[in-house]
Coordinates of C-alpha atoms in Angstrom, one line a residue:
M1 CA -21.3 141.2 40.3
R2 CA -23.1 138.0 41.0
R3 CA -21.3 134.8 40.1
L4 CA -22.6 131.3 39.4
P5 CA -21.2 128.4 41.5
R6 CA -18.7 126.2 39.8
L7 CA -20.0 122.9 38.5
G8 CA -18.2 119.7 39.4
S9 CA -16.8 117.2 37.0
S10 CA -19.6 114.8 37.6
A11 CA -22.3 117.3 36.8
T12 CA -20.5 118.2 33.6
V13 CA -20.2 114.6 32.5
A14 CA -23.9 114.0 33.4
A15 CA -24.9 116.9 31.2
L16 CA -23.4 115.3 28.2
P17 CA -25.3 112.7 26.1
M18 CA -23.7 109.2 26.9
S19 CA -25.7 107.0 24.6
S20 CA -26.2 106.9 20.9
T21 CA -29.9 106.6 21.2
A22 CA -30.1 109.7 23.3
C23 CA -28.1 111.6 20.7
L24 CA -30.4 110.5 18.0
R25 CA -33.5 111.5 19.9
T26 CA -32.2 115.0 20.8
P27 CA -32.3 117.6 18.0
A28 CA -29.0 119.1 16.9
A29 CA -30.1 122.7 17.7
S30 CA -31.1 122.0 21.3
L31 CA -27.9 120.0 21.9
F32 CA -25.9 122.9 20.5
K33 CA -27.7 125.4 22.7
C34 CA -27.0 123.3 25.8
E35 CA -23.3 123.1 25.0
I36 CA -23.1 126.9 24.5
A37 CA -24.9 127.5 27.8
L38 CA -22.6 125.2 29.7
T39 CA -19.6 126.7 28.2
S40 CA -20.5 130.2 29.1
A41 CA -21.5 129.3 32.6
T42 CA -18.3 127.5 33.5
Q43 CA -14.6 128.0 33.0
P44 CA -13.6 128.4 29.3
H45 CA -11.1 125.5 29.3
S46 CA -12.4 122.8 31.7
V47 CA -15.6 121.6 29.9
P48 CA -14.2 121.4 26.4
R49 CA -11.3 119.4 27.6
Q50 CA -13.5 116.9 29.4
R51 CA -15.9 116.7 26.5
H52 CA -13.0 116.1 24.1
Q53 CA -11.8 113.2 26.3
V54 CA -15.2 111.6 26.5
W55 CA -15.7 111.6 22.7
A56 CA -12.1 110.5 22.1
N57 CA -12.6 107.5 24.3
R58 CA -15.8 106.6 22.6
F59 CA -14.3 106.7 19.1
Q60 CA -11.2 104.8 20.3
S61 CA -13.4 102.0 21.6
Q62 CA -15.2 101.8 18.2
R63 CA -11.8 101.7 16.3
R64 CA -10.6 98.8 18.4
C65 CA -13.4 96.6 17.2
L66 CA -12.1 96.9 13.6
S67 CA -9.2 94.7 12.4
S68 CA -6.2 96.7 11.2
A69 CA -4.2 93.6 10.1
P70 CA -3.4 93.5 6.3
P71 CA -5.2 90.8 4.4
P72 CA -3.3 87.5 3.7
P73 CA -1.7 87.2 0.3
A74 CA -3.6 85.1 -2.2
S75 CA -1.9 81.8 -2.9
T76 CA -2.6 79.0 -5.4
P77 CA -4.5 76.2 -3.6
E78 CA -3.0 73.4 -5.7
K79 CA 0.6 74.4 -4.7
A80 CA -0.4 74.7 -1.1
V81 CA -2.0 71.2 -1.0
D82 CA 1.0 69.7 -2.8
G83 CA 3.5 71.3 -0.3
A84 CA 1.4 70.1 2.6
S85 CA 1.2 66.5 1.3
D86 CA 5.0 66.4 0.8
V87 CA 5.6 67.6 4.3
D88 CA 3.1 65.1 5.7
T89 CA 4.8 62.3 3.7
Q90 CA 8.2 63.2 5.0
N91 CA 6.9 63.4 8.6
I92 CA 5.3 59.9 8.2
Q93 CA 8.5 58.4 6.8
L94 CA 10.6 60.0 9.5
S95 CA 8.3 58.8 12.3
A96 CA 8.2 55.3 10.8
S97 CA 12.0 55.1 10.7
Q98 CA 12.3 56.4 14.2
S99 CA 9.7 53.8 15.4
R100 CA 11.6 51.0 13.7
R101 CA 14.9 52.2 15.3
R102 CA 13.3 52.3 18.7
L103 CA 11.8 48.8 18.2
R104 CA 15.2 47.4 17.3
A105 CA 16.7 49.0 20.4
R106 CA 14.0 47.6 22.6
L107 CA 14.2 44.0 21.3
P108 CA 16.0 41.8 23.8
K109 CA 18.7 39.3 22.9
T110 CA 17.0 35.9 22.9
D111 CA 17.5 32.5 21.5
L112 CA 13.9 32.3 20.2
T113 CA 13.2 31.9 16.5
I114 CA 11.3 35.1 15.8
P115 CA 9.1 35.1 12.6
R116 CA 10.4 37.0 9.7
K117 CA 9.0 40.3 8.4
Q118 CA 5.7 39.6 6.5
R119 CA 5.7 40.5 2.9
T120 CA 2.5 41.2 0.9
V121 CA 1.8 40.6 -2.7
P122 CA 1.1 43.5 -5.1
R123 CA -2.5 44.4 -5.9
P124 CA -4.0 43.2 -9.2
A125 CA -4.0 46.8 -10.5
D126 CA -0.2 47.1 -9.9
I127 CA 0.7 44.0 -11.9
P128 CA 1.9 45.0 -15.5
D129 CA 1.2 41.6 -17.0
A130 CA -2.0 41.8 -19.1
E131 CA -2.6 38.1 -19.1
Y132 CA -2.8 38.0 -15.3
V133 CA -6.2 37.0 -14.0
P134 CA -6.7 37.5 -10.2
A135 CA -8.4 34.8 -8.2
E136 CA -11.9 35.7 -7.1
S137 CA -11.9 33.3 -4.0
G138 CA -9.3 31.5 -1.9
L139 CA -10.4 28.0 -2.9
G140 CA -7.6 26.0 -4.3
L141 CA -4.9 28.5 -3.6
E142 CA -1.8 27.2 -1.9
E143 CA -1.0 28.7 1.5
V144 CA 2.7 29.5 2.0
G145 CA 4.1 30.4 5.3
G146 CA 1.9 32.1 7.9
L147 CA 2.1 32.5 11.7
E148 CA -0.5 29.9 12.6
G149 CA 1.0 27.4 15.0
W150 CA 4.4 29.1 15.0
W151 CA 5.0 28.7 18.7
D152 CA 3.6 25.2 18.7
N153 CA 6.8 24.1 16.9
P154 CA 9.4 23.0 19.5
A155 CA 12.2 24.1 17.1
H156 CA 11.3 27.7 17.5
W157 CA 12.0 27.6 21.2
G158 CA 15.5 28.0 22.4
P159 CA 17.3 25.6 24.8
S160 CA 17.0 28.1 27.6
K161 CA 13.2 27.8 27.5
N162 CA 13.2 24.1 28.2
Y163 CA 11.5 23.0 31.4
V164 CA 14.0 22.1 34.1
G165 CA 12.5 20.6 37.2
F166 CA 13.7 21.2 40.8
G167 CA 14.3 17.6 41.7
L168 CA 15.7 14.6 39.8
Q169 CA 13.7 13.0 37.0
E170 CA 14.1 9.5 38.6
K171 CA 13.9 9.1 42.3
V172 CA 16.7 7.5 44.3
M173 CA 15.4 4.3 45.8
D174 CA 18.4 2.6 47.4
A175 CA 18.3 2.9 51.2
A176 CA 22.1 3.4 51.7
L177 CA 22.3 6.0 49.0
L178 CA 19.3 7.9 50.4
Q179 CA 21.0 8.1 53.8
V180 CA 24.2 9.4 52.3
L181 CA 22.3 12.1 50.4
A182 CA 20.3 13.0 53.5
R183 CA 23.5 13.5 55.5
K184 CA 24.8 15.7 52.7
A185 CA 21.6 17.7 52.7
L186 CA 21.9 18.1 56.5
V187 CA 25.5 19.4 56.2
E188 CA 24.4 22.0 53.6
A189 CA 21.3 23.0 55.6
I190 CA 23.5 23.6 58.7
A191 CA 25.9 25.8 56.6
L192 CA 23.0 27.8 55.1
K193 CA 21.4 28.4 58.4
D194 CA 24.7 29.5 59.9
K195 CA 25.2 31.8 56.9
F196 CA 22.0 33.7 57.4
E197 CA 22.3 33.9 61.2
S198 CA 25.9 35.2 61.1
K199 CA 25.3 37.4 58.0
I200 CA 28.3 36.2 56.1
K201 CA 28.7 38.6 53.2
N202 CA 31.3 36.7 51.2
Y203 CA 28.7 34.2 49.9
R204 CA 25.6 36.0 48.7
R205 CA 24.3 33.4 46.2
V206 CA 23.9 29.7 46.7
D207 CA 23.2 28.0 43.4
P208 CA 23.1 24.2 43.0
T209 CA 25.3 22.9 40.2
P210 CA 25.5 19.5 38.4
A211 CA 28.9 19.0 40.1
E212 CA 27.1 18.3 43.4
F213 CA 26.3 14.7 42.3
R214 CA 29.9 13.7 41.6
M215 CA 31.5 11.1 43.6
A216 CA 34.3 13.3 45.1
E217 CA 31.8 16.0 45.9
L218 CA 29.4 13.6 47.7
V219 CA 32.2 12.1 49.8
R220 CA 33.8 15.5 50.7
I221 CA 30.7 17.3 51.8
S222 CA 28.8 14.4 53.4
S223 CA 31.9 13.5 55.5
K224 CA 31.9 16.8 57.4
E225 CA 31.8 16.4 61.1
I226 CA 28.4 17.1 62.6
L227 CA 28.4 18.2 66.3
V228 CA 25.2 17.5 68.3
A229 CA 24.7 19.7 71.4
E230 CA 23.0 18.6 74.6
D231 CA 19.7 20.1 73.4
G232 CA 20.0 18.2 70.1
S233 CA 20.8 21.2 67.9
P234 CA 23.4 20.3 65.2
T235 CA 26.4 22.5 64.5
M236 CA 29.6 22.4 62.5
A237 CA 33.0 23.9 62.8
Q238 CA 33.4 27.4 61.2
H239 CA 35.9 26.3 58.6
D240 CA 33.6 23.4 57.5
V241 CA 30.8 26.0 57.1
Y242 CA 33.0 28.2 54.9
K243 CA 34.1 25.2 52.8
T244 CA 30.6 24.0 52.3
L245 CA 29.3 27.4 51.3
K246 CA 32.2 27.8 48.9
A247 CA 31.3 24.4 47.3
L248 CA 27.7 25.5 47.0
S249 CA 28.5 28.9 45.6
H250 CA 30.9 27.6 43.0
R251 CA 29.4 28.0 39.5
L252 CA 30.8 26.4 36.3
P253 CA 31.5 28.8 33.4
V254 CA 28.6 28.7 31.0
A255 CA 28.6 30.3 27.6
E256 CA 25.8 32.7 26.5
G257 CA 22.7 30.7 25.5
E258 CA 24.1 27.4 26.8
V259 CA 22.1 25.4 29.2
L260 CA 23.8 22.9 31.6
P261 CA 22.4 19.4 31.3
K262 CA 20.2 18.3 34.2
P263 CA 21.9 15.7 36.3
V264 CA 20.4 12.2 36.1
G265 CA 21.5 11.0 39.6
P266 CA 24.5 10.5 41.9
E267 CA 27.5 8.7 40.6
M268 CA 27.9 6.7 43.8
T269 CA 26.9 3.0 43.7
P270 CA 24.9 1.4 46.5
E271 CA 27.9 -0.7 47.6
E272 CA 30.0 2.5 47.9
A273 CA 27.2 4.1 49.9
K274 CA 27.1 1.2 52.3
E275 CA 30.9 1.5 52.9
L276 CA 30.6 5.2 53.5
L277 CA 27.8 4.7 56.0
E278 CA 29.8 2.2 58.0
S279 CA 32.6 4.7 58.4
W280 CA 30.4 7.2 60.2
D281 CA 29.0 7.1 63.7
R282 CA 25.3 7.2 64.4
N283 CA 25.3 10.5 66.4
W284 CA 24.2 12.6 63.4
K285 CA 20.9 10.7 63.3
A286 CA 20.0 12.2 66.8
A287 CA 20.3 15.7 65.5
S288 CA 17.2 17.8 66.1
I289 CA 15.4 19.4 63.1
E290 CA 12.7 21.3 65.1
D291 CA 14.1 24.6 63.9
P292 CA 11.8 25.8 61.1
A293 CA 14.6 27.3 59.0
L294 CA 16.8 24.2 59.3
R295 CA 13.9 22.0 58.5
F296 CA 13.0 24.0 55.4
Y297 CA 16.5 24.0 54.0
L298 CA 16.8 20.3 54.8
V299 CA 13.6 19.2 53.1
K300 CA 14.3 21.3 50.0
R301 CA 17.8 19.9 49.6
I302 CA 16.6 16.4 50.0
Q303 CA 14.0 17.0 47.3
R304 CA 16.8 18.4 45.0
L305 CA 19.2 15.6 45.7
T306 CA 16.9 12.6 45.8
G307 CA 13.7 13.6 44.0
H308 CA 11.5 12.7 47.0
V309 CA 8.9 15.2 48.2
I310 CA 8.2 14.7 51.9
P311 CA 4.6 15.9 52.6
D312 CA 4.0 18.3 55.5
A313 CA 1.6 15.9 57.1
K314 CA 4.5 13.5 57.8
L315 CA 6.9 16.3 58.9
V316 CA 4.6 17.3 61.8
G317 CA 5.6 14.4 64.0
V318 CA 9.3 14.3 63.0
R319 CA 11.6 15.7 65.7
H320 CA 15.1 14.4 64.8
M321 CA 17.0 13.2 61.8
G322 CA 16.4 9.5 62.5
G323 CA 12.6 10.1 62.2
L324 CA 13.1 11.9 58.9
L325 CA 15.1 9.0 57.6
S326 CA 12.3 6.6 58.6
V327 CA 9.9 8.6 56.5
L328 CA 12.4 9.0 53.6
V329 CA 13.8 5.5 53.5
K330 CA 10.9 3.1 52.9
P331 CA 11.4 -0.6 53.5
P332 CA 11.6 -2.7 50.3
K333 CA 8.5 -4.4 49.1
A334 CA 8.1 -8.1 50.0
L335 CA 8.8 -10.5 47.1
K336 CA 6.0 -12.5 45.7
L337 CA 6.0 -16.3 45.9
A338 CA 6.8 -16.7 42.3
E339 CA 9.7 -14.3 42.6
L340 CA 11.0 -16.1 45.6
I341 CA 10.8 -19.5 43.9
T342 CA 12.4 -18.0 40.8
T343 CA 15.4 -16.4 42.6
K344 CA 15.9 -18.8 45.6
S345 CA 14.9 -22.3 44.4
L346 CA 16.1 -25.0 42.0
L347 CA 12.6 -25.6 40.5
P348 CA 13.1 -23.3 37.5
T349 CA 16.1 -25.3 36.5
L350 CA 14.1 -28.5 36.1
P351 CA 13.0 -29.4 32.5
N352 CA 9.4 -30.2 33.4
V353 CA 8.6 -27.3 35.7
K354 CA 7.4 -23.9 34.7
I355 CA 6.6 -21.1 37.1
Y356 CA 3.8 -18.6 36.4
P357 CA 3.2 -15.3 38.3
R358 CA -0.6 -16.0 38.5
R359 CA -3.1 -18.8 38.4
V360 CA -3.3 -20.7 35.1
T361 CA -7.0 -20.6 33.8
P362 CA -8.6 -22.9 31.2
V363 CA -8.3 -20.2 28.7
D364 CA -4.6 -20.1 29.3
K365 CA -4.4 -23.9 28.7
E366 CA -6.3 -23.6 25.4
K367 CA -4.0 -20.8 24.3
M368 CA -1.0 -23.0 25.0
V369 CA -2.1 -25.7 22.6
G370 CA -3.5 -23.3 20.0
R371 CA -7.2 -24.1 20.2
W372 CA -8.5 -20.8 21.7
K373 CA -9.0 -19.0 18.4
L374 CA -11.1 -21.8 16.9
I375 CA -13.2 -22.0 20.1
Q376 CA -13.7 -18.2 20.1
K377 CA -14.8 -18.2 16.4
E378 CA -17.4 -21.0 17.0
L379 CA -18.8 -19.4 20.0
Q380 CA -19.3 -16.1 18.2
E381 CA -21.0 -17.8 15.2
R382 CA -23.5 -19.4 17.6
G383 CA -24.2 -16.2 19.5
L384 CA -22.8 -17.6 22.7
P385 CA -20.7 -15.6 25.2
V386 CA -17.0 -16.1 24.8
V387 CA -16.0 -15.3 28.3
G388 CA -18.5 -15.0 31.1
T389 CA -22.3 -15.0 30.8
E390 CA -22.9 -11.7 28.8
G391 CA -26.5 -11.2 29.9
Y392 CA -27.4 -14.8 30.3
G393 CA -28.7 -15.6 33.8
A394 CA -28.2 -18.7 35.9
A395 CA -29.9 -22.0 35.0
V396 CA -33.6 -22.1 35.7
E397 CA -33.4 -25.7 36.9
K398 CA -31.3 -24.5 39.8
K399 CA -34.3 -22.5 41.1
W400 CA -36.6 -25.6 40.7
V401 CA -34.2 -27.7 42.7
T402 CA -33.8 -25.2 45.5
G403 CA -37.5 -24.3 45.5
N404 CA -37.0 -20.6 45.0

């Protein structure tokens, strides 16, 4: 008996309608006949199983597009809105309290007078008084408080915010006292330079204190022995370096918020400075200050101790300590003739002698006798210049005489 060849799975699938439009166009009877013919021609179990899988997959894809979730329960809109508003209010209050707590934690401790928390007045609709009439404009209303000009008031600034300059408020002008302070600055500069070169770890901070201007401190530090080498570089003994650094690093106990008063000047008098200078030799003035680090420390310490700022243009030609002293210590100004006569003459003691610092003019003579005010009034009434010409030129007759 003749048998038909077995159809493959691809042919079987191709024989089936794959689109909804094709199924609608094909009549149901012809589609049924095609299915019967294919079934009889092939094995009885393979084709129906494949056809069943194809149609099952198709219906399953259609079912996935539909939502099988149950509908949400109907709720009252008013209750939902009220519950949401309560939750939002609680969240806002909680976030506000947390932000205030964080702000208090971040605020630093300061001696500034910080403005108080601003308070606002209630709205006109919230006032229960029926006779209350709100103002329609701000004219005539009294302004109470406010932040305008708050930081312009010096009382709102703490003492720690006051300006403290680096040098003294008043410069030291005495020559002997300037030399003593310059020697003290040289001793400290040598110690500081040695500190950073040898990397001494015991003294990490060097803070100037008001005690450095006391009499005992000036004598003790400035009297340290300065050794000048053959090349002119100044040095000191190691124990003197440690003592100087210890004196510089010493800090007085200061309470929190307290500010040490700025020193006005050294306690040493010019006479005491002269006696101290005479007890020293002059070798320290030959010390070389060409080292940039030593020169920097020295100039800054001199500015701190004396209040004098030495410009860089004058430091260029300075090679040793004596040249720096010649720049720092200026010769006193020459006295005027009137000052010399007043201080070193017997003329001021005479009854008929009076010394004036300048030339005595005719106006001064009229003022001495009390006639100047009357003369000034009469000149103003006549329209004449009181002092000088005031726009009036020279006499015309002078040109006639000279022939100009």
